[in-house]
Amino acid sequence: MKDKINMQVNFLGKNLISPTVLASGILGNNFDILQRVHASGCGLVTMKSIGPTPRDGHNNPTVIDLGHGMINAVGLPSPGYLHMEKEWADLNNRDFPIVASIYGASVDEFQQVADYVSDKKPDFIELNISCPNSEKHGMLFGTSPTASFDVVNAVKKVVKTTPLIAKLTPQALDIGEIAKACEDGGADAICAINTLGPGMLIDIESRTPILDFKKGGLSGPMIRPVAVRCVYDIFKATRLPIIGLGGITTGADAIEMIMAGATLAGVGSAVTYRGISVFKKITREMDQWLKDHGCTLEDIRGAAH
């Protein structure tokens, strides 16, 4: 009989059954599937990003498995925040914590969506500031300290009680500076990183890009070293708790991310590689490593510093 696992962790005042987090955009917003994820050992479940207006996303093909990771150009499909009443009604009966991920093309859109979504009582709101800012001619919010501060600060003014998590892009020249700007703007935590890139694949027989959108973001094991470095830099720059995300597939990967400074370990592509039970598998592997080394998560958090 295997030893009983107790890997509970407190995150911004919320007790979680494990230090694992489902990344946004992996399994949608359906109550049944999100409940299954939590029942499979996931400590914190992130919904698919919610936008200001209905959006279909890009045409297929949108996701390509490269073996050592994935490239995707899904295109942030969303029914729009005003067209999710059934999903919210179902989630109102949940017994597990959720993160509502939101995006917008302007500060006003972020503020508008956040104000509405906060009334639905998610446990946390994640600001996906890795999307283009239409007011700045397509510049990503998350590549500018000023833009990052502005969007977090604007949302903080309308969302008084729901903790805010800023999700950062690895495209920032100094991700520590971006994280500090988010902290100054009122963020309660940081999630890093979003997909890396953009990258491109070309079919050499047809001489055309494989993805319909041509370019896409990279995820999975191949980006983990970048994610670890980003979390390491963020830990040095702020006092905020960090959800370390990017290429975590095993318990050893999660331990590495914790040593870089993360509080929680985000899981995305690994759901494809190891199934929905990946959360329980990673948690058990983390627990075994900690027992083998006679330490706790608190002992190793930021240990690489």
C-alpha positions as a printed Julia matrix, in Angstrom:
305×3 Matrix{Float64}:
   0.0    0.0     0.0
   1.37   3.37   -0.99
   1.97   6.02    1.68
  -0.81   8.53    1.97
   0.04  11.82    0.3
  -0.56  15.16    1.97
   0.58  17.89   -0.41
  -1.89  20.59    0.55
  -0.69  24.14    0.04
  -2.09  27.59    0.83
  -2.22  30.07   -2.02
  -3.41  33.61   -1.31
  -5.51  32.37    1.59
  -7.07  29.44   -0.29
  -6.23  25.88    0.78
  -5.48  23.68   -2.23
  -5.34  19.88   -2.3
  -2.06  19.95   -4.24
   0.46  22.46   -5.63
  -0.59  21.72   -9.24
  -2.57  24.09  -11.47
  -4.39  23.44  -14.73
  -3.2   26.03  -17.24
  -5.73  28.15  -19.09
  -6.99  27.02  -22.49
  -6.33  23.31  -22.08
  -9.78  21.89  -21.23
 -12.35  24.65  -21.68
 -15.01  25.94  -19.26
 -17.38  22.99  -18.95
 -18.22  22.2   -15.31
 -18.03  18.42  -15.73
 -14.53  18.39  -17.23
 -13.18  20.98  -14.77
 -14.6   18.95  -11.89
 -12.88  15.85  -13.3
  -9.59  17.74  -13.39
  -9.91  18.64   -9.72
 -10.93  15.08   -8.83
  -7.78  13.93  -10.63
  -5.64  15.78   -8.1
  -5.39  19.3    -9.52
  -5.19  21.91   -6.79
  -6.35  24.91   -8.82
  -8.32  24.82  -12.08
  -7.96  27.64  -14.62
 -10.79  28.27  -17.08
 -10.25  28.96  -20.77
  -9.65  32.68  -21.35
 -12.78  34.83  -21.56
 -12.83  37.81  -23.91
 -14.93  40.92  -24.43
 -16.73  39.72  -27.58
 -17.54  36.39  -29.3
 -14.47  35.09  -31.11
 -14.15  31.95  -33.23
 -10.39  31.66  -33.1
  -8.27  30.54  -36.05
  -9.08  27.86  -38.61
  -7.56  24.39  -38.45
  -4.89  23.22  -38.27
  -4.3   25.07  -35.0
  -2.23  22.62  -32.92
   0.73  20.5   -34.01
   2.49  18.0   -31.72
   6.25  18.22  -32.25
   7.06  15.34  -29.9
   9.17  17.52  -27.6
   6.39  20.09  -27.31
   3.64  21.72  -29.31
   3.03  24.71  -31.52
  -0.43  26.22  -31.53
  -2.37  29.11  -32.99
  -5.79  28.5   -31.48
  -6.51  32.22  -31.47
  -8.24  32.76  -28.1
 -11.73  31.52  -29.07
 -14.38  32.75  -26.63
 -18.15  33.08  -26.51
 -17.65  36.53  -25.01
 -18.21  37.33  -21.35
 -21.91  38.14  -21.85
 -22.69  34.7   -23.3
 -21.62  32.32  -20.54
 -24.59  32.23  -18.19
 -24.98  28.44  -18.33
 -21.3   27.88  -17.6
 -21.39  30.28  -14.64
 -24.62  28.78  -13.31
 -23.07  25.3   -13.38
 -19.83  26.49  -11.81
 -21.75  28.21   -9.04
 -22.35  24.74   -7.6
 -18.67  23.72   -7.64
 -16.74  22.49   -4.64
 -13.31  23.29   -6.08
 -11.39  26.56   -6.62
 -11.22  28.15  -10.07
  -9.27  30.87  -11.81
 -11.17  32.9   -14.4
  -8.72  33.89  -17.14
  -9.62  37.05  -19.07
  -8.2   39.05  -21.95
  -8.87  42.27  -23.84
  -7.42  44.45  -26.56
  -7.45  47.61  -24.44
  -7.34  48.65  -20.79
 -11.05  49.48  -20.96
 -11.9   45.98  -22.26
  -9.88  44.31  -19.51
 -11.64  46.45  -16.92
 -15.08  45.78  -18.41
 -14.65  42.0   -18.54
 -13.04  41.83  -15.08
 -15.83  43.86  -13.49
 -18.47  41.49  -14.87
 -16.55  38.27  -14.21
 -15.75  39.21  -10.6
 -19.51  39.23   -9.85
 -19.56  35.52  -10.8
 -17.34  34.82   -7.79
 -14.35  32.97   -9.21
 -11.68  32.38   -6.58
  -9.08  34.26   -8.63
  -8.94  36.29  -11.84
  -6.01  35.82  -14.2
  -5.14  38.71  -16.51
  -3.73  37.34  -19.75
  -1.55  40.33  -20.61
   0.25  38.37  -23.31
  -2.26  39.62  -25.89
  -1.88  42.59  -28.27
  -2.82  46.07  -27.08
  -4.88  47.68  -29.86
  -4.19  51.13  -28.41
  -0.45  50.54  -28.86
  -0.58  49.17  -32.42
  -0.35  45.49  -31.51
   2.34  45.69  -28.8
   1.84  42.99  -26.17
   0.71  44.46  -22.85
   3.2   42.22  -21.1
   6.28  43.56  -22.89
   5.91  47.07  -21.44
   6.18  47.87  -17.71
   3.93  50.89  -18.19
   1.24  48.99  -20.09
   1.39  46.12  -17.59
   1.0   48.5   -14.66
  -1.87  50.33  -16.36
  -3.98  47.24  -17.06
  -3.46  45.67  -13.63
  -4.11  48.97  -11.85
  -7.27  49.61  -13.89
  -8.66  46.15  -13.11
  -7.77  46.51   -9.44
  -9.99  49.6    -9.26
 -13.1   47.61  -10.21
 -12.23  44.23   -8.67
 -11.97  44.9    -4.96
 -11.97  41.45   -3.37
 -11.01  38.83   -5.97
  -7.22  38.26   -6.02
  -5.57  39.13   -9.33
  -2.97  36.99  -11.08
  -0.98  38.57  -13.91
   0.05  36.04  -16.59
   3.28  37.12  -18.26
   4.85  36.53  -21.64
   8.44  35.3   -22.1
   8.76  37.85  -24.9
   9.42  40.56  -22.32
  13.02  41.78  -22.45
  13.11  41.95  -18.63
  10.33  39.81  -17.18
  11.37  40.71  -13.64
  10.71  44.38  -14.43
   7.28  43.48  -15.84
   6.45  41.44  -12.73
   7.46  44.35  -10.48
   5.24  46.71  -12.5
   2.33  44.29  -12.03
   3.04  44.12   -8.3
   3.08  47.93   -8.13
  -0.21  47.98  -10.05
  -1.9   45.78   -7.46
  -1.41  42.19   -8.68
  -1.61  39.56   -5.95
   0.35  36.87   -7.81
   2.2   36.16  -11.05
   1.75  33.31  -13.53
   4.7   32.66  -15.85
   5.01  31.86  -18.6
   2.64  31.94  -21.53
   3.67  30.28  -24.79
   7.04  31.09  -26.33
   7.52  32.44  -29.8
   5.89  32.87  -32.19
   7.32  30.02  -34.21
   6.54  28.58  -37.62
   6.5   25.24  -39.44
   6.66  24.95  -43.23
   5.56  21.93  -45.24
   8.41  21.54  -47.73
   6.3   19.65  -50.26
   3.53  22.25  -50.57
   5.95  25.09  -49.68
   3.41  26.65  -47.31
   3.21  27.21  -43.54
   1.47  24.29  -41.82
  -0.62  26.3   -39.36
  -3.51  28.14  -40.98
  -2.52  31.27  -39.03
   1.09  30.61  -40.16
   2.67  31.45  -36.76
   2.03  29.94  -33.34
   3.17  29.75  -29.74
   5.46  27.0   -28.46
   4.67  24.98  -25.33
   5.69  21.73  -23.67
   9.03  20.32  -22.44
  11.16  22.23  -24.96
  10.29  25.6   -23.35
  10.84  24.53  -19.71
  14.35  26.01  -19.41
  12.98  29.4   -20.48
  10.1   29.12  -18.0
  12.48  28.2   -15.17
  14.69  31.2   -15.96
  11.68  33.52  -16.05
  10.38  32.29  -12.68
  13.89  32.68  -11.26
  14.03  36.31  -12.45
  10.53  37.08  -11.16
  11.33  35.62   -7.73
  14.28  38.03   -7.46
  12.21  41.02   -8.57
   9.01  40.71   -6.49
   7.57  39.34   -3.26
   4.5   37.9    -5.01
   3.69  34.18   -5.11
   4.33  32.65   -8.53
   2.57  29.97  -10.55
   5.45  28.47  -12.52
   4.2   27.26  -15.89
   5.88  25.93  -18.99
   6.91  22.39  -19.85
   6.22  20.73  -16.5
   5.59  17.05  -17.19
   6.99  15.24  -14.14
   7.38  15.73  -10.42
  11.08  16.48  -10.96
  10.12  19.28  -13.36
   7.79  20.72  -10.73
  10.48  20.5    -8.02
  12.84  22.41  -10.32
  10.23  25.13  -10.8
   9.67  25.4    -7.04
  13.43  25.75   -6.51
  13.41  28.62   -9.03
  10.86  30.37   -6.8
   7.4   29.14   -7.75
   4.68  28.49   -5.17
   2.56  26.36   -7.5
   3.35  24.28  -10.6
   1.22  24.86  -13.69
   0.48  21.99  -16.05
  -0.72  22.33  -19.64
   0.68  20.22  -22.49
   1.42  17.36  -20.09
  -2.32  16.62  -19.98
  -1.91  15.44  -23.57
   1.23  13.43  -22.86
   0.25  11.78  -19.55
  -3.56  12.04  -19.47
  -5.87  13.81  -17.05
  -4.35  11.86  -14.15
  -1.11  13.8   -14.71
  -1.9   16.02  -11.72
  -2.02  13.09   -9.32
   1.09  11.57  -10.92
   3.11  14.79  -10.61
   1.96  15.35   -7.03
   2.92  11.78   -6.04
   6.32  12.15   -7.73
   6.9   15.45   -5.91
   5.9   13.9    -2.61
   8.27  10.96   -3.12
  11.17  13.27   -3.97
  10.55  15.36   -0.85
  10.41  12.24    1.34
  13.6   10.87   -0.23
  15.39  14.14    0.51
  13.83  14.76    3.94
  12.43  18.19    3.14
   9.23  20.12    2.45
   8.07  22.44   -0.29
   8.8   25.4     1.95
  12.36  24.15    2.44
  13.08  24.12   -1.29
  11.09  27.14   -2.5
  13.6   29.52   -4.06
  16.45  27.22   -3.01
  18.3   27.83   -6.29
  18.86  31.41   -5.16
